[in-house]
PDB file of N, CA and C in Angstrom:
ATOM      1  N   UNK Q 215     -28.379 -22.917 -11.671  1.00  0.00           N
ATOM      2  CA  UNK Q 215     -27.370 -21.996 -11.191  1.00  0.00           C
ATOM      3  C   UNK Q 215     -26.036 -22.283 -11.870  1.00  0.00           C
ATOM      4  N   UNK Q 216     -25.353 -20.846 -12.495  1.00  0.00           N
ATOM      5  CA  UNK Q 216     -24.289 -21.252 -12.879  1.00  0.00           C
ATOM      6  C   UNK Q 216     -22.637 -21.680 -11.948  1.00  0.00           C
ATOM      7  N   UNK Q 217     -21.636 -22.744 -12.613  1.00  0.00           N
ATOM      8  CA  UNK Q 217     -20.875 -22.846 -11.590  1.00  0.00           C
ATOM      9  C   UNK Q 217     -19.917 -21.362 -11.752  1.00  0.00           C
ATOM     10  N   UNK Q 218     -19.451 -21.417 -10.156  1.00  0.00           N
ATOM     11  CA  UNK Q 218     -18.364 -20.317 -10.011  1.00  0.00           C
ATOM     12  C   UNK Q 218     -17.430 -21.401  -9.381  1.00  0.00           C
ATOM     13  N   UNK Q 219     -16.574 -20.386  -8.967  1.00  0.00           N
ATOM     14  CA  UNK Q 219     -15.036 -20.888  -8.081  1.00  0.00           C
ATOM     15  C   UNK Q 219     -14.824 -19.499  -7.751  1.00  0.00           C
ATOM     16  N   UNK Q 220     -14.170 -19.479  -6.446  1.00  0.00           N
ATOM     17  CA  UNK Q 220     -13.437 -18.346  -5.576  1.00  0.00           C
ATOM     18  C   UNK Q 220     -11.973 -18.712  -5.990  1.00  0.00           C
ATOM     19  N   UNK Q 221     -11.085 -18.126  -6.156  1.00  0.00           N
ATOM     20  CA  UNK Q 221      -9.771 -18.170  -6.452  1.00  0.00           C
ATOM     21  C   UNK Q 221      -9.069 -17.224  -6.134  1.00  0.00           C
ATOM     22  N   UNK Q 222      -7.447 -16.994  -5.887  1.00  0.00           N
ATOM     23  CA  UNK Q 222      -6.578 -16.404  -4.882  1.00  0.00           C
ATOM     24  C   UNK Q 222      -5.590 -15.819  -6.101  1.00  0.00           C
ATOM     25  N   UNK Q 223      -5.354 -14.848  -5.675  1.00  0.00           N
ATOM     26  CA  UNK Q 223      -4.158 -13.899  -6.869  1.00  0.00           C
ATOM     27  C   UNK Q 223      -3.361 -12.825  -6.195  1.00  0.00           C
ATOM     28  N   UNK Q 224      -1.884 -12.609  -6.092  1.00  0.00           N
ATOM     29  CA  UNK Q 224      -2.223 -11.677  -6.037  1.00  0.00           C
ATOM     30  C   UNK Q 224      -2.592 -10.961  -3.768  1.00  0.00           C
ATOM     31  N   UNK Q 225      -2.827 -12.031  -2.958  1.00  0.00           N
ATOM     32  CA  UNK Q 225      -3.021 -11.611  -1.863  1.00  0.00           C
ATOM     33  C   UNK Q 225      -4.792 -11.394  -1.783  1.00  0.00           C
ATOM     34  N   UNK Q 226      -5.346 -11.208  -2.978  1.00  0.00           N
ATOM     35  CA  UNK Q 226      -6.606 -11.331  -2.571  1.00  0.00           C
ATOM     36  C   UNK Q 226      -7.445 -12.220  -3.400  1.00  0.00           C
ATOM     37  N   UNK Q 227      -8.800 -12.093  -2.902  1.00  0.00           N
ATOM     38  CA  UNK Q 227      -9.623 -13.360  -3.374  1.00  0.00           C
ATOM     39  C   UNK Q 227     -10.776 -13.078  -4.436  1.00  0.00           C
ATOM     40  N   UNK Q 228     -10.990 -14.022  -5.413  1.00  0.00           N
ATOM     41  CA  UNK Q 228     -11.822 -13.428  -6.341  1.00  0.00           C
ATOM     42  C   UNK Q 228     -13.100 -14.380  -6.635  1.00  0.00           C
ATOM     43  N   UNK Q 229     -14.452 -13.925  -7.041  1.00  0.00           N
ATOM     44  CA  UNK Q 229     -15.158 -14.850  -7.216  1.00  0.00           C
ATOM     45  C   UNK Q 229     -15.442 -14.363  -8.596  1.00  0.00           C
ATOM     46  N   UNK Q 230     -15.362 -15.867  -9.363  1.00  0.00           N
ATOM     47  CA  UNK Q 230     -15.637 -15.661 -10.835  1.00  0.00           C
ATOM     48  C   UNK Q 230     -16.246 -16.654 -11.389  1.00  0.00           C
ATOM     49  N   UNK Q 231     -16.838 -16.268 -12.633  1.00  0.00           N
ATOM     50  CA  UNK Q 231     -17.469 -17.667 -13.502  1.00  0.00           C
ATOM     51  C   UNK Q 231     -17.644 -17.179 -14.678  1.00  0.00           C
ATOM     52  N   UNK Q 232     -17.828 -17.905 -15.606  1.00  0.00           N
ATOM     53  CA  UNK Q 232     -17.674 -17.792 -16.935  1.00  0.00           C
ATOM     54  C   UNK Q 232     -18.010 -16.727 -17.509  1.00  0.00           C
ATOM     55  N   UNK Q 233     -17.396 -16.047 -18.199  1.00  0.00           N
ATOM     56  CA  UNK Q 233     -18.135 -14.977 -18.800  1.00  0.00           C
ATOM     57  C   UNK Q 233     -17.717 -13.490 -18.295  1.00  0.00           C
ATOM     58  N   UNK Q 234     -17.538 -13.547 -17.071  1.00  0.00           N
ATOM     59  CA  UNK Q 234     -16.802 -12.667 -15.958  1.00  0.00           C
ATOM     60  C   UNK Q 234     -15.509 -12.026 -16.602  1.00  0.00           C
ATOM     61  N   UNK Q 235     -15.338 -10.701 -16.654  1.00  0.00           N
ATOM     62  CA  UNK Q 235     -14.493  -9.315 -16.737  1.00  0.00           C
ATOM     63  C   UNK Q 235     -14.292  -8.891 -15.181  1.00  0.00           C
ATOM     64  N   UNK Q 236     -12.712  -9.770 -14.532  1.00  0.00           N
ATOM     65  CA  UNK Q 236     -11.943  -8.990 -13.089  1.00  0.00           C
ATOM     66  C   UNK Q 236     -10.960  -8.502 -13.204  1.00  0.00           C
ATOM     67  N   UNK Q 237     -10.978  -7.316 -12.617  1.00  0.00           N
ATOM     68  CA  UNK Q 237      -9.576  -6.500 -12.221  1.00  0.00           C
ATOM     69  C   UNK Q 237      -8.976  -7.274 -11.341  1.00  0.00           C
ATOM     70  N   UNK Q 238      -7.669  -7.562 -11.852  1.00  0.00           N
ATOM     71  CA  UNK Q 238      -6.735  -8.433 -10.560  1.00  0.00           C
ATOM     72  C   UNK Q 238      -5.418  -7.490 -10.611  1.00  0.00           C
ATOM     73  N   UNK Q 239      -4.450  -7.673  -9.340  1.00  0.00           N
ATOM     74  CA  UNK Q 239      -3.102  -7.410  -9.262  1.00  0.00           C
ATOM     75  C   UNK Q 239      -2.489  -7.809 -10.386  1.00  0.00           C
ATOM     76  N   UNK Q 240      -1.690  -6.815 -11.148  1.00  0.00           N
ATOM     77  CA  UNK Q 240      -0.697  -6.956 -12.044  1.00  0.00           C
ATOM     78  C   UNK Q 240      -0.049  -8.547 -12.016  1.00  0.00           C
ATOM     79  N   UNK Q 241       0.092  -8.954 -13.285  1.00  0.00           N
ATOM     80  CA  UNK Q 241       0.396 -10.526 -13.652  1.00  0.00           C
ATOM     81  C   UNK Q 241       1.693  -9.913 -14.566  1.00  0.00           C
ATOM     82  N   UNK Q 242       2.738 -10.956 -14.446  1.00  0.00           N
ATOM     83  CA  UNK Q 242       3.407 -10.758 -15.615  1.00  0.00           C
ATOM     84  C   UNK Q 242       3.489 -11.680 -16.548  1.00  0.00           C
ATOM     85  N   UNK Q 243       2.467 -11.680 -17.380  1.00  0.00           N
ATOM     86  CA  UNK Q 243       2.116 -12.128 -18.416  1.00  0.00           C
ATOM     87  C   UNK Q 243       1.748 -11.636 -19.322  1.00  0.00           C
ATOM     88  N   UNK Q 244       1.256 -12.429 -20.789  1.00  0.00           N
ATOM     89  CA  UNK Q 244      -0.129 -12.228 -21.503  1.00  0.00           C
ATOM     90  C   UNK Q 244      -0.303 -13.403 -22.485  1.00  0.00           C
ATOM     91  N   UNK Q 245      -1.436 -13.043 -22.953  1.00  0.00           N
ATOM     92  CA  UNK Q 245      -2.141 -14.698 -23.036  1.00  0.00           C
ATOM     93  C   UNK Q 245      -3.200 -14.816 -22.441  1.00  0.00           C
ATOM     94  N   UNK Q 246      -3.087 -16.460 -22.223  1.00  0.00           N
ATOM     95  CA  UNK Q 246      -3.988 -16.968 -21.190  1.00  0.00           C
ATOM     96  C   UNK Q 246      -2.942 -17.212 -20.212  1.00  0.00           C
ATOM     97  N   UNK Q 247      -3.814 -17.494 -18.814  1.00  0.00           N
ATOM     98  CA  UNK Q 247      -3.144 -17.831 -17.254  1.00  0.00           C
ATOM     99  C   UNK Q 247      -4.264 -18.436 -16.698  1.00  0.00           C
ATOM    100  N   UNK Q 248      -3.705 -19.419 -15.839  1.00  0.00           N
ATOM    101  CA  UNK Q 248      -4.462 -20.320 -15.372  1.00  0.00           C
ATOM    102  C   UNK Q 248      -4.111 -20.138 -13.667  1.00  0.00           C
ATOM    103  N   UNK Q 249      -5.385 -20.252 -13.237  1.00  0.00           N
ATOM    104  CA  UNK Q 249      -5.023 -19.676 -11.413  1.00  0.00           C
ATOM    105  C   UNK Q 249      -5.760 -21.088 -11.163  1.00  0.00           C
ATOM    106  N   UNK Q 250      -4.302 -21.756 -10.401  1.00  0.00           N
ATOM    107  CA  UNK Q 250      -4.686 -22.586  -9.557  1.00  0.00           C
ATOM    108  C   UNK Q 250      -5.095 -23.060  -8.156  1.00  0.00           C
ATOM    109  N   UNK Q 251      -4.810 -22.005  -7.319  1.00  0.00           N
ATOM    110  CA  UNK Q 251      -5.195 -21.616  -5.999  1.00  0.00           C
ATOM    111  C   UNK Q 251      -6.568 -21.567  -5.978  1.00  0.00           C
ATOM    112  N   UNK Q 252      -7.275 -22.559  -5.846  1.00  0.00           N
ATOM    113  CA  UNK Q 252      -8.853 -22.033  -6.236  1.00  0.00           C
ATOM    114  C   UNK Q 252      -9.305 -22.570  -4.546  1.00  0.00           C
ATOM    115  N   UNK Q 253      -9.935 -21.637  -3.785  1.00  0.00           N
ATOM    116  CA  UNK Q 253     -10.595 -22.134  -2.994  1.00  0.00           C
ATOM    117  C   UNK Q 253     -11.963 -22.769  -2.876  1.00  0.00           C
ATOM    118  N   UNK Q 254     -12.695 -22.759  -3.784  1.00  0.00           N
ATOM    119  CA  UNK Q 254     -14.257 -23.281  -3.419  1.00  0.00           C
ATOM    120  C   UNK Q 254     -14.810 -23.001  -5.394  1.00  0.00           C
ATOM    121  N   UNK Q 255     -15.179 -24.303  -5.608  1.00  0.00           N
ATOM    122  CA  UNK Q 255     -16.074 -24.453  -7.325  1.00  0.00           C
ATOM    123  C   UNK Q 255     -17.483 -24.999  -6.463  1.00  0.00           C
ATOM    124  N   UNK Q 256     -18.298 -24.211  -6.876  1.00  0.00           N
ATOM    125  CA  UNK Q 256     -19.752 -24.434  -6.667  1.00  0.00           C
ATOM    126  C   UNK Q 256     -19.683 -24.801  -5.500  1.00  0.00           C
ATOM    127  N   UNK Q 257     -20.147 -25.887  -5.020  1.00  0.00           N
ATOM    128  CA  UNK Q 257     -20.539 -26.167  -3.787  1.00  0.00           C
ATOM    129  C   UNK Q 257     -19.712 -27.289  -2.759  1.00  0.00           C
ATOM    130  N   UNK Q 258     -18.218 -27.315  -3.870  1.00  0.00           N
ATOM    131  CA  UNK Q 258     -16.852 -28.098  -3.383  1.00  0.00           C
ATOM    132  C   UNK Q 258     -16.242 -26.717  -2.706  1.00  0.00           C
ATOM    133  N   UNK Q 259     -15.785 -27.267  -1.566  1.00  0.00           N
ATOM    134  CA  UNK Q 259     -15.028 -26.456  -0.415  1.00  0.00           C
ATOM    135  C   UNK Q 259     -13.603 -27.196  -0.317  1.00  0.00           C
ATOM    136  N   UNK Q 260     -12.945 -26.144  -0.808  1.00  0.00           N
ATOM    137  CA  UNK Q 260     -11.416 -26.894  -0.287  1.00  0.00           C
ATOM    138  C   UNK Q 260     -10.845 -26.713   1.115  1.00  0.00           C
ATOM    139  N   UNK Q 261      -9.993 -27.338   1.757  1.00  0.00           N
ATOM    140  CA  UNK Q 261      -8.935 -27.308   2.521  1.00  0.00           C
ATOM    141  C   UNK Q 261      -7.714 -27.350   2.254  1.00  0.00           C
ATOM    142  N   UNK Q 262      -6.914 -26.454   2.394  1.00  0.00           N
ATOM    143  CA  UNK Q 262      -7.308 -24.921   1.873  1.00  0.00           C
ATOM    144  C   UNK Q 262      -7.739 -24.778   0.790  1.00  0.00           C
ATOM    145  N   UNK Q 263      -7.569 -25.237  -0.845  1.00  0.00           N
ATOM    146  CA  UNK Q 263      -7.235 -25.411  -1.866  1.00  0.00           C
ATOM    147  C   UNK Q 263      -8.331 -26.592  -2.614  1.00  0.00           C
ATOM    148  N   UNK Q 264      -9.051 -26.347  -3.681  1.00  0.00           N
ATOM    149  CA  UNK Q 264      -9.740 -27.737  -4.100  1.00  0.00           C
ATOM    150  C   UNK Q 264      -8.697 -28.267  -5.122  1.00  0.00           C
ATOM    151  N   UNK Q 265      -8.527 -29.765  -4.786  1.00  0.00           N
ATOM    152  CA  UNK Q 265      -7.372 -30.630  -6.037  1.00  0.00           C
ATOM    153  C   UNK Q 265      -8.021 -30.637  -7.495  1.00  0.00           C
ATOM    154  N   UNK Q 266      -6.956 -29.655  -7.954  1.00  0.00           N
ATOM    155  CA  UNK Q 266      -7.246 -30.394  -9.493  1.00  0.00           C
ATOM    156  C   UNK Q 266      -8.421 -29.267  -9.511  1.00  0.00           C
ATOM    157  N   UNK Q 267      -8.523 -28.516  -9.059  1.00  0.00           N
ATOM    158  CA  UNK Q 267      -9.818 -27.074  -9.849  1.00  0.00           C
ATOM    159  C   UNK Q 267      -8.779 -26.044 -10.338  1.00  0.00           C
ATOM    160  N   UNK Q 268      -8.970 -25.392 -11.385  1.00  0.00           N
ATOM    161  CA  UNK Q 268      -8.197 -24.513 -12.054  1.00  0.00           C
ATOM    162  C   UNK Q 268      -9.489 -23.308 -12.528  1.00  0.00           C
ATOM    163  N   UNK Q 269      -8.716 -22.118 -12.651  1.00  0.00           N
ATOM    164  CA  UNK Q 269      -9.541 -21.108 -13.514  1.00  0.00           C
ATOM    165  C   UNK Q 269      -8.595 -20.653 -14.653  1.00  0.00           C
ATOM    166  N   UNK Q 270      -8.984 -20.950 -15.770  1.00  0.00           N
ATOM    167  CA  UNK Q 270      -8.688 -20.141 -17.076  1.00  0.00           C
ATOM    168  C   UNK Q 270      -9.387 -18.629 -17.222  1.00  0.00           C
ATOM    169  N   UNK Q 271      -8.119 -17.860 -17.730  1.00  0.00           N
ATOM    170  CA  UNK Q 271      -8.306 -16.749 -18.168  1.00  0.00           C
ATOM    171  C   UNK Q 271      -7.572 -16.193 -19.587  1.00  0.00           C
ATOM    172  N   UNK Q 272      -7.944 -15.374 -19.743  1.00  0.00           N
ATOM    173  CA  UNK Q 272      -7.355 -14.565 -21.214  1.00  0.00           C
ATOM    174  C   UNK Q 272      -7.034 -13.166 -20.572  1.00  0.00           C
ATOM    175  N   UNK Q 273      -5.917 -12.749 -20.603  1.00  0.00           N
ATOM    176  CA  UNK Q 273      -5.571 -11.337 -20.247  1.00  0.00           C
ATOM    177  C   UNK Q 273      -5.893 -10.510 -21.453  1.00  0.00           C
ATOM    178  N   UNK Q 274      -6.595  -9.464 -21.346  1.00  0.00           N
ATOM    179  CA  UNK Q 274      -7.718  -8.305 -22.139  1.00  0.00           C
ATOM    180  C   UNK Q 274      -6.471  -6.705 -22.088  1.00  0.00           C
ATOM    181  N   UNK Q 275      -6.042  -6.571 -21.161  1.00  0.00           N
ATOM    182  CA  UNK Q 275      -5.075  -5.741 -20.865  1.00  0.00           C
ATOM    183  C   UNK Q 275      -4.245  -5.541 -19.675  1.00  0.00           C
ATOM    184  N   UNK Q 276      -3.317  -5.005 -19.743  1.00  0.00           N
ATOM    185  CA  UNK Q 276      -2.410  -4.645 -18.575  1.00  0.00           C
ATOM    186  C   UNK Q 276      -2.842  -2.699 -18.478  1.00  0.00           C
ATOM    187  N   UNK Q 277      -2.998  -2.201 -17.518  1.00  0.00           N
ATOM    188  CA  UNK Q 277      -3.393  -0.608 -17.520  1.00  0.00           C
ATOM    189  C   UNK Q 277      -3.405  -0.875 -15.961  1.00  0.00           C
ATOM    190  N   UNK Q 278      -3.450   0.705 -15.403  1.00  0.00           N
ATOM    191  CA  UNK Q 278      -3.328   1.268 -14.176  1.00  0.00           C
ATOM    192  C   UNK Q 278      -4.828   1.835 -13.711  1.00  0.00           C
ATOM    193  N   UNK Q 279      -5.118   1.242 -12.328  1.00  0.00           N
ATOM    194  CA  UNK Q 279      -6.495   1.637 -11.935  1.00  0.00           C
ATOM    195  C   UNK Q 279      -6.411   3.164 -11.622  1.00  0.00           C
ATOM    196  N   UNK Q 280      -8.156   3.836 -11.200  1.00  0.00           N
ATOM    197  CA  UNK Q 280      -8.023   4.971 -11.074  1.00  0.00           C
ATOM    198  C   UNK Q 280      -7.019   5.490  -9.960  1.00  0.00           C
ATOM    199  N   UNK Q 281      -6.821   6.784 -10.005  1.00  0.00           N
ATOM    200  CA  UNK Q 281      -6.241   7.729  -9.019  1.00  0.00           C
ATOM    201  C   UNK Q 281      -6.887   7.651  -7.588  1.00  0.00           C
ATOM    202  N   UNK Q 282      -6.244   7.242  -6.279  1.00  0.00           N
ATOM    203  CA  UNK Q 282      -6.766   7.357  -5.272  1.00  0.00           C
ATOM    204  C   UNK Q 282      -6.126   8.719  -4.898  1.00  0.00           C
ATOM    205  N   UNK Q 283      -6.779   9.509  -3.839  1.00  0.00           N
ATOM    206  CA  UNK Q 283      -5.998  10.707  -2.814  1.00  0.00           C
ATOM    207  C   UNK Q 283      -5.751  10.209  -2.038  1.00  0.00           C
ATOM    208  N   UNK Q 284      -4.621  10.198  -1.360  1.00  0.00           N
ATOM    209  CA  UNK Q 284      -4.171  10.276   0.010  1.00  0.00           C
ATOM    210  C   UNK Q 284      -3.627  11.524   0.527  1.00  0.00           C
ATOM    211  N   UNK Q 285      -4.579  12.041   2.007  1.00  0.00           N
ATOM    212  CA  UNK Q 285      -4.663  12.961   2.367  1.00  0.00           C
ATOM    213  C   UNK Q 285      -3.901  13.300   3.692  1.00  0.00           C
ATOM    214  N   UNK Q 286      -3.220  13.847   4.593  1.00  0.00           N
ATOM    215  CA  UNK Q 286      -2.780  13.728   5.668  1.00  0.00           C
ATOM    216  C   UNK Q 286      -3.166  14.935   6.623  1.00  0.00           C
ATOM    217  N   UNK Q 287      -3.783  15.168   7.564  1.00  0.00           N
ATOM    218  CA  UNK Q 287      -3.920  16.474   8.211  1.00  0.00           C
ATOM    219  C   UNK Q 287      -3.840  16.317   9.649  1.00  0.00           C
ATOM    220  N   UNK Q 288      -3.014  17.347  10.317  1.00  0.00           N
ATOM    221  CA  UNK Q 288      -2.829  17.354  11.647  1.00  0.00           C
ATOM    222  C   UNK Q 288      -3.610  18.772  12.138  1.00  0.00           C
ATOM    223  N   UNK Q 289      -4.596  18.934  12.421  1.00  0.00           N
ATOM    224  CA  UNK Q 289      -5.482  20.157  13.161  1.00  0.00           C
ATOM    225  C   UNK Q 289      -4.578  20.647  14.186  1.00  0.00           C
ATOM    226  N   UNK Q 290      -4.421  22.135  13.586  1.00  0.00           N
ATOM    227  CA  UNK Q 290      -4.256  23.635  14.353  1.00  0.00           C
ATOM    228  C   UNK Q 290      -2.101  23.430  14.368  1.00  0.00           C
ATOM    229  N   UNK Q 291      -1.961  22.763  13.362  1.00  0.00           N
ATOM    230  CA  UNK Q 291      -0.082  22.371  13.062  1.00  0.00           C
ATOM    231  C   UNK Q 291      -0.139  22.652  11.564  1.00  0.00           C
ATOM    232  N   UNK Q 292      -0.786  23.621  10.869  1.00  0.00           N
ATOM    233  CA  UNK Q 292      -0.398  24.017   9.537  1.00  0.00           C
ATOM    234  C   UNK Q 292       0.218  22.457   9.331  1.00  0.00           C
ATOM    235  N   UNK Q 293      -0.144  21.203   9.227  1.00  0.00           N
ATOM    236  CA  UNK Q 293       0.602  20.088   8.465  1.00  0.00           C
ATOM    237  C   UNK Q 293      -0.699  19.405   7.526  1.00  0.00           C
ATOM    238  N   UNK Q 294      -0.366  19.692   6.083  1.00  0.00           N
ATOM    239  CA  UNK Q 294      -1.061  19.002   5.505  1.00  0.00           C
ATOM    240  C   UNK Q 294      -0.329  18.684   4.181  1.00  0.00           C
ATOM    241  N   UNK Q 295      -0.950  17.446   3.667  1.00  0.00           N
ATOM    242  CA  UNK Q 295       0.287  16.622   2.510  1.00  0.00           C
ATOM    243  C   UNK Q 295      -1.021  15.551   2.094  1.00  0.00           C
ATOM    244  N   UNK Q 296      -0.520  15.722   0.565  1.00  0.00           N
ATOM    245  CA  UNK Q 296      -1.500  15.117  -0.441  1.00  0.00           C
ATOM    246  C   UNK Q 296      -0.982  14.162  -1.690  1.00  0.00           C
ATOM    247  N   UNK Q 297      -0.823  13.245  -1.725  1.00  0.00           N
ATOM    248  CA  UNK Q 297       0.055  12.523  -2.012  1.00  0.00           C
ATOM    249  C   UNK Q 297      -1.549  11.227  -3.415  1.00  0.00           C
ATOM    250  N   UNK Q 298      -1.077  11.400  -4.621  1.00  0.00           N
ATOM    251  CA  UNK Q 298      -1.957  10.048  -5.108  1.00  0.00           C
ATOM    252  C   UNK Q 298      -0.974   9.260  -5.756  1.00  0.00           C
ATOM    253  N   UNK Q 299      -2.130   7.978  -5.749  1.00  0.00           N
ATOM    254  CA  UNK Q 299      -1.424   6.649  -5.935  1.00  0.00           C
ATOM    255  C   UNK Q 299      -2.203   6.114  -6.816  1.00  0.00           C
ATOM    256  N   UNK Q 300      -1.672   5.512  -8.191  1.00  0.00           N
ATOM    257  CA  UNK Q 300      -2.438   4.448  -9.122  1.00  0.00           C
ATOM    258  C   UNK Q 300      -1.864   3.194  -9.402  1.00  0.00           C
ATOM    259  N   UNK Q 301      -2.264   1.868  -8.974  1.00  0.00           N
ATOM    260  CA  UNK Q 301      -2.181   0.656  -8.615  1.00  0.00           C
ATOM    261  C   UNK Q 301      -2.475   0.222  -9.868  1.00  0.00           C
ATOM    262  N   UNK Q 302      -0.887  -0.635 -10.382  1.00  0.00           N
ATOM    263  CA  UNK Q 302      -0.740  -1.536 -11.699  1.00  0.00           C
ATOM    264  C   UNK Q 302      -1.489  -2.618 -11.868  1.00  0.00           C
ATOM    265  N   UNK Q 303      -2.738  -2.728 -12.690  1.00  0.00           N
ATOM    266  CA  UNK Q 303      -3.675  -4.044 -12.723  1.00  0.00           C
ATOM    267  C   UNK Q 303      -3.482  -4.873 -13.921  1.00  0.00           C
ATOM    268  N   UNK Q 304      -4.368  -5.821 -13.965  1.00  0.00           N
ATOM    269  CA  UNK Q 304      -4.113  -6.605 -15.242  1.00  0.00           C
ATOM    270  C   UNK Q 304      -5.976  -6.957 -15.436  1.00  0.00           C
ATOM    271  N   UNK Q 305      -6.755  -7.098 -16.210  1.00  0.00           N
ATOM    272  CA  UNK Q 305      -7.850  -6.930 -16.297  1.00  0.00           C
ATOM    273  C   UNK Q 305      -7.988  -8.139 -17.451  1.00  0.00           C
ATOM    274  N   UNK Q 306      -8.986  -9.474 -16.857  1.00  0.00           N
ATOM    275  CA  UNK Q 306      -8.892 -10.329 -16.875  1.00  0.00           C
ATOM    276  C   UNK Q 306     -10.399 -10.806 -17.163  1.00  0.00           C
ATOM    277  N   UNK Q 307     -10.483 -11.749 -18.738  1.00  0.00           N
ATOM    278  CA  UNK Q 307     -11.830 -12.882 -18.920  1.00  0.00           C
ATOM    279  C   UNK Q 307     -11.494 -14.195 -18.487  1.00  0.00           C
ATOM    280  N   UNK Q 308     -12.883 -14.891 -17.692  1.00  0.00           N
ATOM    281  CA  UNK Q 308     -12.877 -15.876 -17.484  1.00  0.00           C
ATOM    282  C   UNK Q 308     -12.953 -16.935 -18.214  1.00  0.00           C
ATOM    283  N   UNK Q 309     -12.186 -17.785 -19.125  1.00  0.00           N
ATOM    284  CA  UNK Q 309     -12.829 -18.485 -19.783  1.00  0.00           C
ATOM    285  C   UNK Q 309     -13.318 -19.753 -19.434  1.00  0.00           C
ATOM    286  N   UNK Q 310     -12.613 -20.458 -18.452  1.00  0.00           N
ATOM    287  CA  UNK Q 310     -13.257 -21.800 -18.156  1.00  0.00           C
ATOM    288  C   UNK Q 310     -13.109 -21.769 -16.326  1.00  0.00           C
ATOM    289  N   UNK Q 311     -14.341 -22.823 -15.950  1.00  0.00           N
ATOM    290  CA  UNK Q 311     -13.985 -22.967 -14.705  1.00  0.00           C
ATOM    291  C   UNK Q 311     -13.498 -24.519 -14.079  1.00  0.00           C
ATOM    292  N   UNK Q 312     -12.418 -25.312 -14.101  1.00  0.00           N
ATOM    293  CA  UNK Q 312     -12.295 -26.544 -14.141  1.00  0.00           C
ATOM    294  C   UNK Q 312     -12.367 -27.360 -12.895  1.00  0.00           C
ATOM    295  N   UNK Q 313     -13.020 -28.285 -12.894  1.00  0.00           N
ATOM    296  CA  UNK Q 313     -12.984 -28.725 -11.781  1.00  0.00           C
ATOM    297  C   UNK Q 313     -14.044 -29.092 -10.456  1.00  0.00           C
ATOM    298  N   UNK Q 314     -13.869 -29.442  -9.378  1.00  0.00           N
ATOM    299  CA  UNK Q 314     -15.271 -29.478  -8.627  1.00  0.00           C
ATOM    300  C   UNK Q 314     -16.131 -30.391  -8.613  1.00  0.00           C
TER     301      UNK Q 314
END
């Protein structure tokens, strides 16, 4: 089995391992970035955090995810409103998983 690590970006949580292409929350970077918030490499569980586990990455691009709708309707009040939203990402290879 290959190793992974769960790691934190961003407000949410990601599970990755080598080789791995993730959409994460916009970074301001480019390059490589290293996420150290790693909660769990293979079968090491941190509290909160495992010491000394890191994930390497290579940023691939910065671009905007698809178009969501947001829709609003109030039945038999003529009120309706349509509003979309596209969320700034950064789209991300894994290159190493350290640690664990």
């Amino acid at each position: 089995m290959e190793k992974y690590a769960i790691f934190q970006t961003g407000g949410k949580q990601y599970r990755a391992k080598v080789g791995d292409i993730i959409k994460v929350e916009k970074l301001k970077a480019d390059g490589k970035v290293e996420f150290d918030q790693v909660m769990m490499v293979g079968d090491v569980v941190g509290n909160p955090t495992v010491a000394g586990a890191k994930v390497v990455c290579e940023i691939l691009e910065q671009k905007r995810a698809d178009k969501i709708i947001v829709f609003k309707k109030k039945r038999r009040h003529n009120y309706r409103r349509t509003k979309g939203h596209r969320q700034h990402i950064t789209v991300v290879k894994i290159i190493d998983v350290i640690g664990g």
